[in-house]
Tab-separated table of C-alpha atoms in Angstrom:
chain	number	residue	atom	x	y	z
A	1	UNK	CA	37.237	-154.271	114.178
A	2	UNK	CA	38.695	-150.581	115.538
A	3	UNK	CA	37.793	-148.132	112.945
A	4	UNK	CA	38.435	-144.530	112.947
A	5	UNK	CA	36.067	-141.853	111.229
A	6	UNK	CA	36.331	-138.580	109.938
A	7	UNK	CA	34.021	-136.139	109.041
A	8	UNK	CA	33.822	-133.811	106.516
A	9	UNK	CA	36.646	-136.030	104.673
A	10	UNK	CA	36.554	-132.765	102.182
A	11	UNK	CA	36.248	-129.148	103.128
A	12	UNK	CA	36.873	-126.158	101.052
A	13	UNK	CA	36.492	-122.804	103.204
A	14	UNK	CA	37.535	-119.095	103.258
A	15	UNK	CA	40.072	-117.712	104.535
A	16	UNK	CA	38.936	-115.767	108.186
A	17	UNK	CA	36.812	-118.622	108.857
A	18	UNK	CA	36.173	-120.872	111.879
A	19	UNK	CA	35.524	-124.846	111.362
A	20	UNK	CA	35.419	-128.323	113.003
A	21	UNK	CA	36.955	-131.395	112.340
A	22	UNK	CA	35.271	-134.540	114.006
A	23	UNK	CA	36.735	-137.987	114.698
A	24	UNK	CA	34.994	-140.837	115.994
A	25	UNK	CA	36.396	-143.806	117.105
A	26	UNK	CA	35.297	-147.544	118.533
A	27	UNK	CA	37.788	-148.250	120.829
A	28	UNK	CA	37.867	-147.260	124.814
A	29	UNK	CA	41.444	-145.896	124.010
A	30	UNK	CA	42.090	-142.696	126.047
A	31	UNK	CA	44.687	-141.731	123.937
A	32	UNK	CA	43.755	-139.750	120.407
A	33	UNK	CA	46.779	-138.729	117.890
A	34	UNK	CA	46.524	-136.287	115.228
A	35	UNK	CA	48.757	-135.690	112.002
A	36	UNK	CA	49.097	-133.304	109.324
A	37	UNK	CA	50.163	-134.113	105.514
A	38	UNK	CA	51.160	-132.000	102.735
A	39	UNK	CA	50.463	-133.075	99.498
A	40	UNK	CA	52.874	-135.416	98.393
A	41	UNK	CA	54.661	-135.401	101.678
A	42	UNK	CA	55.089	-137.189	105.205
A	43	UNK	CA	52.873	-137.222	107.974
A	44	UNK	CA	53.667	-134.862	110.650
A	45	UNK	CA	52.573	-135.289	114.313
A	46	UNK	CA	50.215	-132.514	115.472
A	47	UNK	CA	48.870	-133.469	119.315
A	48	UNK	CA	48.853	-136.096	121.008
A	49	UNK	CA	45.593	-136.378	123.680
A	50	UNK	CA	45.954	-138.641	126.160
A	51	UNK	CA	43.009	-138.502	128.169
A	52	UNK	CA	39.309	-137.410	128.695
A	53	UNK	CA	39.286	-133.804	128.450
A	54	UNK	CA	42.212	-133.253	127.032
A	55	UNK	CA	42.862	-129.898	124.936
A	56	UNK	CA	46.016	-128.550	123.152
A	57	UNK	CA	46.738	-126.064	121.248
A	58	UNK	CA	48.902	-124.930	119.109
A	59	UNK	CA	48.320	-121.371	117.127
A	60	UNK	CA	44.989	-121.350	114.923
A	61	UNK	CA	44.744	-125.492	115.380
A	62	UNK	CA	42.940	-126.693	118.760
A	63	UNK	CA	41.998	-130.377	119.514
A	64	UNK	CA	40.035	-131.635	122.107
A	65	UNK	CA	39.570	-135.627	123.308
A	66	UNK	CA	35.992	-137.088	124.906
A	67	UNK	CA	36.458	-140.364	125.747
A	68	UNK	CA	32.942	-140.797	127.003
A	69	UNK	CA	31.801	-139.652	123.341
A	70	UNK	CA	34.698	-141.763	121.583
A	71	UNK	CA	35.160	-138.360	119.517
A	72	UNK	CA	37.954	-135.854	119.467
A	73	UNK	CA	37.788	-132.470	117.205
A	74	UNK	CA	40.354	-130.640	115.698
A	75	UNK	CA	38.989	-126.575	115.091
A	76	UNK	CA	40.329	-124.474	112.574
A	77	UNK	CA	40.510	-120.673	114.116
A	78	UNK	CA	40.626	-117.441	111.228
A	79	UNK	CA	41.997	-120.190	109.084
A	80	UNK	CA	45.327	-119.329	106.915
A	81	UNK	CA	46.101	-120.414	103.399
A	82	UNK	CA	48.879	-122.219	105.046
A	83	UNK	CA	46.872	-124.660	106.746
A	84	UNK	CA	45.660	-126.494	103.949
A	85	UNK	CA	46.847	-129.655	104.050
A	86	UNK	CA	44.950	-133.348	104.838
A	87	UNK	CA	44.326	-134.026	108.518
A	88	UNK	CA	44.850	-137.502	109.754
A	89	UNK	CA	43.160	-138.684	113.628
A	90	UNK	CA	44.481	-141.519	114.619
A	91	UNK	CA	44.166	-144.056	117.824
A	92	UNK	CA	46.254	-146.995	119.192
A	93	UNK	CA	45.762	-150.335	117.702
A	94	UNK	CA	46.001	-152.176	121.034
A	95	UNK	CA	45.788	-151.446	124.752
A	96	UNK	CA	49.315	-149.209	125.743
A	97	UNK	CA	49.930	-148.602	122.037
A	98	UNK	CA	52.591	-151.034	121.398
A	99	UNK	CA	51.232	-152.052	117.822
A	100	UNK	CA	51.210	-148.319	116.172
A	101	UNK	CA	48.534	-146.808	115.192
A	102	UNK	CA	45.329	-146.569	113.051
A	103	UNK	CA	44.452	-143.995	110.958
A	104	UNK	CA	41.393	-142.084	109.790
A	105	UNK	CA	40.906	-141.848	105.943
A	106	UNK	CA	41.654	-138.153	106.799
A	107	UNK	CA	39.980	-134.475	105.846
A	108	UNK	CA	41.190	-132.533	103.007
A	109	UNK	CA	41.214	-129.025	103.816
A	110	UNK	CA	41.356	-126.582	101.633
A	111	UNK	CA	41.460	-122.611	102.491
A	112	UNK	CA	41.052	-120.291	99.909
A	113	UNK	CA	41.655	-116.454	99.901
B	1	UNK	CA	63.749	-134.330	107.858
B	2	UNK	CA	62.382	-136.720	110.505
B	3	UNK	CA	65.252	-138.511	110.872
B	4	UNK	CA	63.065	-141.918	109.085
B	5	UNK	CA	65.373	-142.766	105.865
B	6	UNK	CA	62.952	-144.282	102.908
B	7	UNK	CA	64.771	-145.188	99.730
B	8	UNK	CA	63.876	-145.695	96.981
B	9	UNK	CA	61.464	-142.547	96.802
B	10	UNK	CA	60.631	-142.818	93.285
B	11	UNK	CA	59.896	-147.011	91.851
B	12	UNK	CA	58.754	-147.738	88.668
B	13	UNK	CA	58.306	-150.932	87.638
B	14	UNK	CA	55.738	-153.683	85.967
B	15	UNK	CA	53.467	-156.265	86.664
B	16	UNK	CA	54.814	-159.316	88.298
B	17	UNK	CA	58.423	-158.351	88.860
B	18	UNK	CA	59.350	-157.763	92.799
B	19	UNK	CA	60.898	-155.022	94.373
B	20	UNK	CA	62.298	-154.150	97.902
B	21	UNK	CA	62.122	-150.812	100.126
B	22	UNK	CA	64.477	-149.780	102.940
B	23	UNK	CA	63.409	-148.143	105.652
B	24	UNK	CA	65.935	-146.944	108.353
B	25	UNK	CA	64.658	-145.968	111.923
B	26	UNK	CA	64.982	-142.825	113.641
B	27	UNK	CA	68.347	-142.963	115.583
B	28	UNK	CA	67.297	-144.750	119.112
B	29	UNK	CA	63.940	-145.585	117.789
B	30	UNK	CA	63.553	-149.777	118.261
B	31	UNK	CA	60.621	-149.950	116.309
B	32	UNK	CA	59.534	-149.947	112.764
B	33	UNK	CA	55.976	-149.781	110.961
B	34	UNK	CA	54.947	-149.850	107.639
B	35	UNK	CA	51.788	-148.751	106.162
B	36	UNK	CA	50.215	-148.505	102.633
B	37	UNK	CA	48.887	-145.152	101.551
B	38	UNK	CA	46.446	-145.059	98.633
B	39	UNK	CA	43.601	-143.343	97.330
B	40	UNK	CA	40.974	-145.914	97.953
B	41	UNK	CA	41.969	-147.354	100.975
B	42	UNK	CA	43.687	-144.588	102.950
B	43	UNK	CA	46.642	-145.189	105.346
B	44	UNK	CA	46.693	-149.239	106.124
B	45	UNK	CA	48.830	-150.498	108.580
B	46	UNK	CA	51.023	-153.503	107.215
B	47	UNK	CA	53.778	-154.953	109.737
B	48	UNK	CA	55.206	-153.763	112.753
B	49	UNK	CA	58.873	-154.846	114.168
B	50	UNK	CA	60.337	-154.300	117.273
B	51	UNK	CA	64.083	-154.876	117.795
B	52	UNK	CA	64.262	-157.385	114.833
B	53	UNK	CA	60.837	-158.998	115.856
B	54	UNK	CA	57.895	-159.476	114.229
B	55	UNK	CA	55.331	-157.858	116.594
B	56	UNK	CA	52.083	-157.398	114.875
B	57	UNK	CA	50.772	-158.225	111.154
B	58	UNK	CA	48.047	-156.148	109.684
B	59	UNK	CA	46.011	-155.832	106.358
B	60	UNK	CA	49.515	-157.357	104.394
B	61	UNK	CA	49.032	-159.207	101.628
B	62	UNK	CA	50.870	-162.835	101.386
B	63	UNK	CA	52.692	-161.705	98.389
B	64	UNK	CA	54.376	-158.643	100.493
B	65	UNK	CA	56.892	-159.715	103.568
B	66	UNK	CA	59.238	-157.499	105.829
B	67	UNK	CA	62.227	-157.872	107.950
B	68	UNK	CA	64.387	-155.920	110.869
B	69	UNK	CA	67.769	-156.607	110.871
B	70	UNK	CA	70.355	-156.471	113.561
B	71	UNK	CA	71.418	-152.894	112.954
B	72	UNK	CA	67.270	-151.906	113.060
B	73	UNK	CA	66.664	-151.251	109.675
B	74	UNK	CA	63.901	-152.483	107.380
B	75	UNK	CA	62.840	-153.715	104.549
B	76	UNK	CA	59.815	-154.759	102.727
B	77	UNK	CA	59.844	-157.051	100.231
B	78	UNK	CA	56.460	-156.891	97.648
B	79	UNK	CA	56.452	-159.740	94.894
B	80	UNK	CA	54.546	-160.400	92.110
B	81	UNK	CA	53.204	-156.871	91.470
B	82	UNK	CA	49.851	-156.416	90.508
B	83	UNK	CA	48.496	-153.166	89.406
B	84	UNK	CA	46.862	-152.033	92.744
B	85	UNK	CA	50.306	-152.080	94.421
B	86	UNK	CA	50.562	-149.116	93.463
B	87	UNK	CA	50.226	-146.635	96.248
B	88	UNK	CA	52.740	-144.525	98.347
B	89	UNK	CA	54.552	-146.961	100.875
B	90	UNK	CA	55.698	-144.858	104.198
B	91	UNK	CA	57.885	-146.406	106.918
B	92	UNK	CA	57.711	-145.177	111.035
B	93	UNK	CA	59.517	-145.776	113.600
B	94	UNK	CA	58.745	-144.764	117.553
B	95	UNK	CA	60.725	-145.728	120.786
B	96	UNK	CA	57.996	-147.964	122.158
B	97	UNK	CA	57.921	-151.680	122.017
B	98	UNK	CA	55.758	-152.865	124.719
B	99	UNK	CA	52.406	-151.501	125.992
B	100	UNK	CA	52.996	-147.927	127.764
B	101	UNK	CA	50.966	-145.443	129.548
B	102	UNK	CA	52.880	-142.637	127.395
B	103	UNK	CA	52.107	-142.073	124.182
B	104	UNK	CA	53.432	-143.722	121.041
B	105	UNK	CA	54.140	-141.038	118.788
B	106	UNK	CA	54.881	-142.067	115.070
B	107	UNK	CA	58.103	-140.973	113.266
B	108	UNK	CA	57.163	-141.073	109.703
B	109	UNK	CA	59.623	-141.584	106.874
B	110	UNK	CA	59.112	-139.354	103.518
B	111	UNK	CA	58.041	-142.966	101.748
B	112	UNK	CA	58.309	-144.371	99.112
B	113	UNK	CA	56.035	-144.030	96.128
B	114	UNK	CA	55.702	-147.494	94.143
B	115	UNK	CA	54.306	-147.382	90.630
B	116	UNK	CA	53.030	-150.656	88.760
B	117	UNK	CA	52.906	-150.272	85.011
Protein backbone atom coordinates (compact mmCIF):
# COMPACT_ATOMS: atom_id res chain seq x y z
CA UNK A 1 0.00 0.00 0.00
CA UNK A 2 1.69 3.68 -1.11
CA UNK A 3 1.43 5.83 1.86
CA UNK A 4 2.60 9.28 2.23
CA UNK A 5 3.89 10.83 5.64
CA UNK A 6 4.23 14.03 7.09
CA UNK A 7 5.96 15.27 9.84
CA UNK A 8 5.30 17.63 12.26
CA UNK A 9 1.44 17.26 11.11
CA UNK A 10 1.14 20.48 13.64
CA UNK A 11 3.52 23.36 14.00
CA UNK A 12 2.98 26.60 15.69
CA UNK A 13 6.13 29.02 15.21
CA UNK A 14 7.15 32.74 15.30
CA UNK A 15 7.17 34.89 12.99
CA UNK A 16 11.21 35.49 11.66
CA UNK A 17 11.68 31.92 12.00
CA UNK A 18 13.21 29.17 9.83
CA UNK A 19 11.53 25.47 9.74
CA UNK A 20 11.26 22.11 7.89
CA UNK A 21 8.61 20.22 6.61
CA UNK A 22 9.40 16.43 5.90
CA UNK A 23 7.58 13.96 3.64
CA UNK A 24 8.27 10.47 3.29
CA UNK A 25 6.98 8.32 0.89
CA UNK A 26 7.02 4.32 -0.19
CA UNK A 27 6.90 4.45 -3.65
CA UNK A 28 10.07 4.71 -6.25
CA UNK A 29 8.04 7.66 -7.83
CA UNK A 30 10.45 10.43 -8.96
CA UNK A 31 7.90 12.79 -9.05
CA UNK A 32 6.80 14.68 -5.52
CA UNK A 33 3.74 17.35 -5.60
CA UNK A 34 3.06 19.81 -3.03
CA UNK A 35 -0.22 21.86 -2.17
CA UNK A 36 -1.28 24.54 -0.01
CA UNK A 37 -4.90 24.93 1.73
CA UNK A 38 -6.52 27.68 3.46
CA UNK A 39 -8.84 26.95 5.94
CA UNK A 40 -12.00 26.17 4.54
CA UNK A 41 -10.72 26.46 1.04
CA UNK A 42 -9.25 24.52 -2.11
CA UNK A 43 -6.06 23.03 -2.53
CA UNK A 44 -3.63 25.03 -4.40
CA UNK A 45 -0.62 23.57 -6.30
CA UNK A 46 2.72 24.75 -4.87
CA UNK A 47 5.78 22.68 -6.84
CA UNK A 48 5.86 20.09 -8.59
CA UNK A 49 9.48 17.94 -8.29
CA UNK A 50 10.04 15.72 -10.77
CA UNK A 51 13.20 14.18 -10.13
CA UNK A 52 16.15 13.38 -7.72
CA UNK A 53 17.53 16.57 -6.72
CA UNK A 54 15.09 18.60 -7.61
CA UNK A 55 14.68 22.18 -5.84
CA UNK A 56 12.19 25.08 -6.45
CA UNK A 57 11.50 27.89 -5.06
CA UNK A 58 9.25 30.21 -4.80
CA UNK A 59 9.71 33.39 -2.22
CA UNK A 60 10.08 32.25 1.59
CA UNK A 61 8.78 28.44 0.51
CA UNK A 62 11.67 26.02 -0.88
CA UNK A 63 11.17 22.24 -1.59
CA UNK A 64 13.58 19.83 -2.34
CA UNK A 65 12.99 15.93 -3.75
CA UNK A 66 15.54 12.77 -2.75
CA UNK A 67 14.46 9.97 -4.39
CA UNK A 68 17.18 7.79 -2.96
CA UNK A 69 15.75 8.87 0.62
CA UNK A 70 11.96 8.62 -0.61
CA UNK A 71 11.70 12.14 1.28
CA UNK A 72 11.13 15.62 -0.03
CA UNK A 73 11.08 18.87 2.42
CA UNK A 74 9.33 21.88 2.13
CA UNK A 75 11.42 24.93 4.39
CA UNK A 76 9.78 27.78 5.70
CA UNK A 77 12.37 30.95 5.36
CA UNK A 78 11.66 34.30 8.02
CA UNK A 79 8.20 32.86 7.95
CA UNK A 80 5.14 35.47 7.38
CA UNK A 81 1.77 35.44 9.05
CA UNK A 82 0.57 34.85 5.61
CA UNK A 83 1.87 31.53 5.25
CA UNK A 84 -0.18 29.82 7.61
CA UNK A 85 -2.13 27.57 6.01
CA UNK A 86 -2.06 23.35 5.93
CA UNK A 87 0.59 21.88 3.65
CA UNK A 88 -0.33 18.87 1.65
CA UNK A 89 2.85 16.44 -0.16
CA UNK A 90 1.58 14.39 -2.39
CA UNK A 91 2.93 11.51 -4.97
CA UNK A 92 1.44 9.66 -8.01
CA UNK A 93 -0.74 6.75 -7.39
CA UNK A 94 0.67 4.70 -10.28
CA UNK A 95 3.70 4.64 -12.56
CA UNK A 96 3.33 8.04 -15.15
CA UNK A 97 0.64 9.45 -12.86
CA UNK A 98 -2.37 8.63 -14.77
CA UNK A 99 -4.53 7.70 -11.59
CA UNK A 100 -4.08 11.23 -9.59
CA UNK A 101 -2.59 11.50 -6.74
CA UNK A 102 -2.15 10.60 -3.01
CA UNK A 103 -2.02 12.80 -0.38
CA UNK A 104 -0.27 13.28 2.95
CA UNK A 105 -2.58 13.88 6.01
CA UNK A 106 -0.84 17.32 5.74
CA UNK A 107 1.01 19.94 8.37
CA UNK A 108 -0.84 22.65 9.95
CA UNK A 109 1.20 25.61 10.16
CA UNK A 110 0.63 28.17 12.13
CA UNK A 111 2.86 31.56 12.36
CA UNK A 112 2.28 33.82 14.95
CA UNK A 113 3.56 37.46 15.41
CA UNK B 1 -11.14 30.52 -9.22
CA UNK B 2 -9.52 27.37 -10.67
CA UNK B 3 -11.67 27.05 -13.28
CA UNK B 4 -13.12 23.36 -11.31
CA UNK B 5 -17.06 24.18 -10.84
CA UNK B 6 -18.38 22.23 -7.47
CA UNK B 7 -22.04 22.78 -6.71
CA UNK B 8 -23.67 22.37 -4.30
CA UNK B 9 -21.07 24.06 -1.82
CA UNK B 10 -23.17 24.02 1.13
CA UNK B 11 -25.54 20.24 1.69
CA UNK B 12 -27.42 19.60 4.52
CA UNK B 13 -29.24 16.76 4.82
CA UNK B 14 -30.11 13.46 7.12
CA UNK B 15 -29.42 10.05 7.61
CA UNK B 16 -30.34 7.72 4.86
CA UNK B 17 -31.61 10.12 2.23
CA UNK B 18 -29.13 10.41 -1.01
CA UNK B 19 -27.75 13.26 -2.55
CA UNK B 20 -25.71 14.09 -5.76
CA UNK B 21 -22.63 16.58 -6.44
CA UNK B 22 -21.58 18.10 -9.77
CA UNK B 23 -18.37 18.61 -10.56
CA UNK B 24 -17.41 20.37 -13.89
CA UNK B 25 -13.77 20.07 -15.28
CA UNK B 26 -11.41 22.70 -15.99
CA UNK B 27 -12.04 23.78 -19.67
CA UNK B 28 -9.73 21.17 -21.81
CA UNK B 29 -9.08 19.13 -18.79
CA UNK B 30 -10.32 15.21 -19.79
CA UNK B 31 -10.08 14.04 -16.47
CA UNK B 32 -11.93 14.12 -13.27
CA UNK B 33 -11.09 12.95 -9.55
CA UNK B 34 -12.85 12.96 -6.55
CA UNK B 35 -11.61 12.73 -3.12
CA UNK B 36 -13.07 12.80 0.46
CA UNK B 37 -11.64 15.31 2.88
CA UNK B 38 -12.25 14.76 6.59
CA UNK B 39 -10.80 15.19 9.83
CA UNK B 40 -9.95 11.64 10.61
CA UNK B 41 -9.02 10.34 7.51
CA UNK B 42 -7.44 13.23 5.58
CA UNK B 43 -7.71 13.65 1.76
CA UNK B 44 -8.92 10.00 0.28
CA UNK B 45 -8.96 9.47 -3.17
CA UNK B 46 -12.45 8.05 -4.40
CA UNK B 47 -12.88 7.62 -8.36
CA UNK B 48 -11.08 8.82 -11.16
CA UNK B 49 -12.65 9.30 -14.89
CA UNK B 50 -11.09 9.94 -17.93
CA UNK B 51 -13.12 11.05 -20.98
CA UNK B 52 -16.36 9.41 -19.60
CA UNK B 53 -14.36 6.28 -18.34
CA UNK B 54 -14.02 4.79 -15.31
CA UNK B 55 -10.21 4.66 -14.84
CA UNK B 56 -9.35 3.87 -11.32
CA UNK B 57 -11.56 3.16 -8.03
CA UNK B 58 -10.14 3.98 -4.68
CA UNK B 59 -11.17 3.87 -0.90
CA UNK B 60 -15.20 4.44 -2.27
CA UNK B 61 -17.65 3.05 -0.43
CA UNK B 62 -20.42 0.74 -2.34
CA UNK B 63 -23.08 3.04 -1.24
CA UNK B 64 -21.27 6.15 -3.17
CA UNK B 65 -21.01 5.85 -7.26
CA UNK B 66 -19.83 8.49 -9.94
CA UNK B 67 -20.22 9.17 -13.54
CA UNK B 68 -18.58 11.39 -16.60
CA UNK B 69 -20.81 12.32 -19.07
CA UNK B 70 -20.35 13.18 -22.67
CA UNK B 71 -19.87 16.90 -22.17
CA UNK B 72 -16.99 15.86 -19.19
CA UNK B 73 -18.74 16.71 -16.28
CA UNK B 74 -19.29 14.75 -13.07
CA UNK B 75 -21.18 13.65 -10.66
CA UNK B 76 -21.17 11.65 -7.56
CA UNK B 77 -23.91 10.06 -6.36
CA UNK B 78 -23.71 9.09 -2.22
CA UNK B 79 -26.85 7.03 -0.94
CA UNK B 80 -27.98 6.04 2.15
CA UNK B 81 -26.16 8.62 4.31
CA UNK B 82 -24.72 7.66 7.37
CA UNK B 83 -23.33 10.07 9.79
CA UNK B 84 -19.57 9.79 8.84
CA UNK B 85 -20.39 11.04 5.31
CA UNK B 86 -19.95 13.90 6.47
CA UNK B 87 -16.75 15.48 5.32
CA UNK B 88 -15.83 18.13 2.62
CA UNK B 89 -16.13 16.40 -0.93
CA UNK B 90 -13.57 18.23 -3.55
CA UNK B 91 -13.57 17.43 -7.28
CA UNK B 92 -10.07 17.76 -9.75
CA UNK B 93 -9.56 17.64 -12.90
CA UNK B 94 -5.92 17.54 -14.89
CA UNK B 95 -5.20 17.07 -18.71
CA UNK B 96 -3.63 13.65 -18.30
CA UNK B 97 -5.27 10.38 -18.99
CA UNK B 98 -2.64 7.92 -19.66
CA UNK B 99 0.75 7.40 -17.95
CA UNK B 100 3.18 10.51 -18.78
CA UNK B 101 6.65 11.48 -18.08
CA UNK B 102 5.24 15.15 -17.25
CA UNK B 103 3.67 15.82 -14.37
CA UNK B 104 0.01 15.48 -13.46
CA UNK B 105 -0.83 18.52 -11.77
CA UNK B 106 -4.30 18.55 -9.92
CA UNK B 107 -6.94 21.26 -10.62
CA UNK B 108 -8.94 21.32 -7.52
CA UNK B 109 -12.55 22.45 -7.35
CA UNK B 110 -13.66 24.71 -4.17
CA UNK B 111 -15.82 21.35 -3.02
CA UNK B 112 -18.42 20.66 -1.68
CA UNK B 113 -19.06 20.41 2.02
CA UNK B 114 -21.73 17.55 2.85
CA UNK B 115 -23.34 17.58 6.27
CA UNK B 116 -25.31 14.43 7.71
CA UNK B 117 -27.71 15.32 10.48
Amino acid sequence: ELKVEQNPLFLSMQEGKNYTIYCNYSTTSDRLYWYRQDPGKSLESLFVLLSNGAVKQEGRLMASLDTKARLSTLHITAAVHDLSATYFCAVDRSRGGADGLTFGKGTHLIIQP
Amino acid sequence: DSGVTQTPKHLITATGQRVTLRCSPRSGDLSVYWYQQSLDQGLQFLIHYYNGEERAKGNILERFSAQQFPDLHSELNLSSLELGDSALYFCASSAQGAPSSGANVLTFGAGSRLTVL
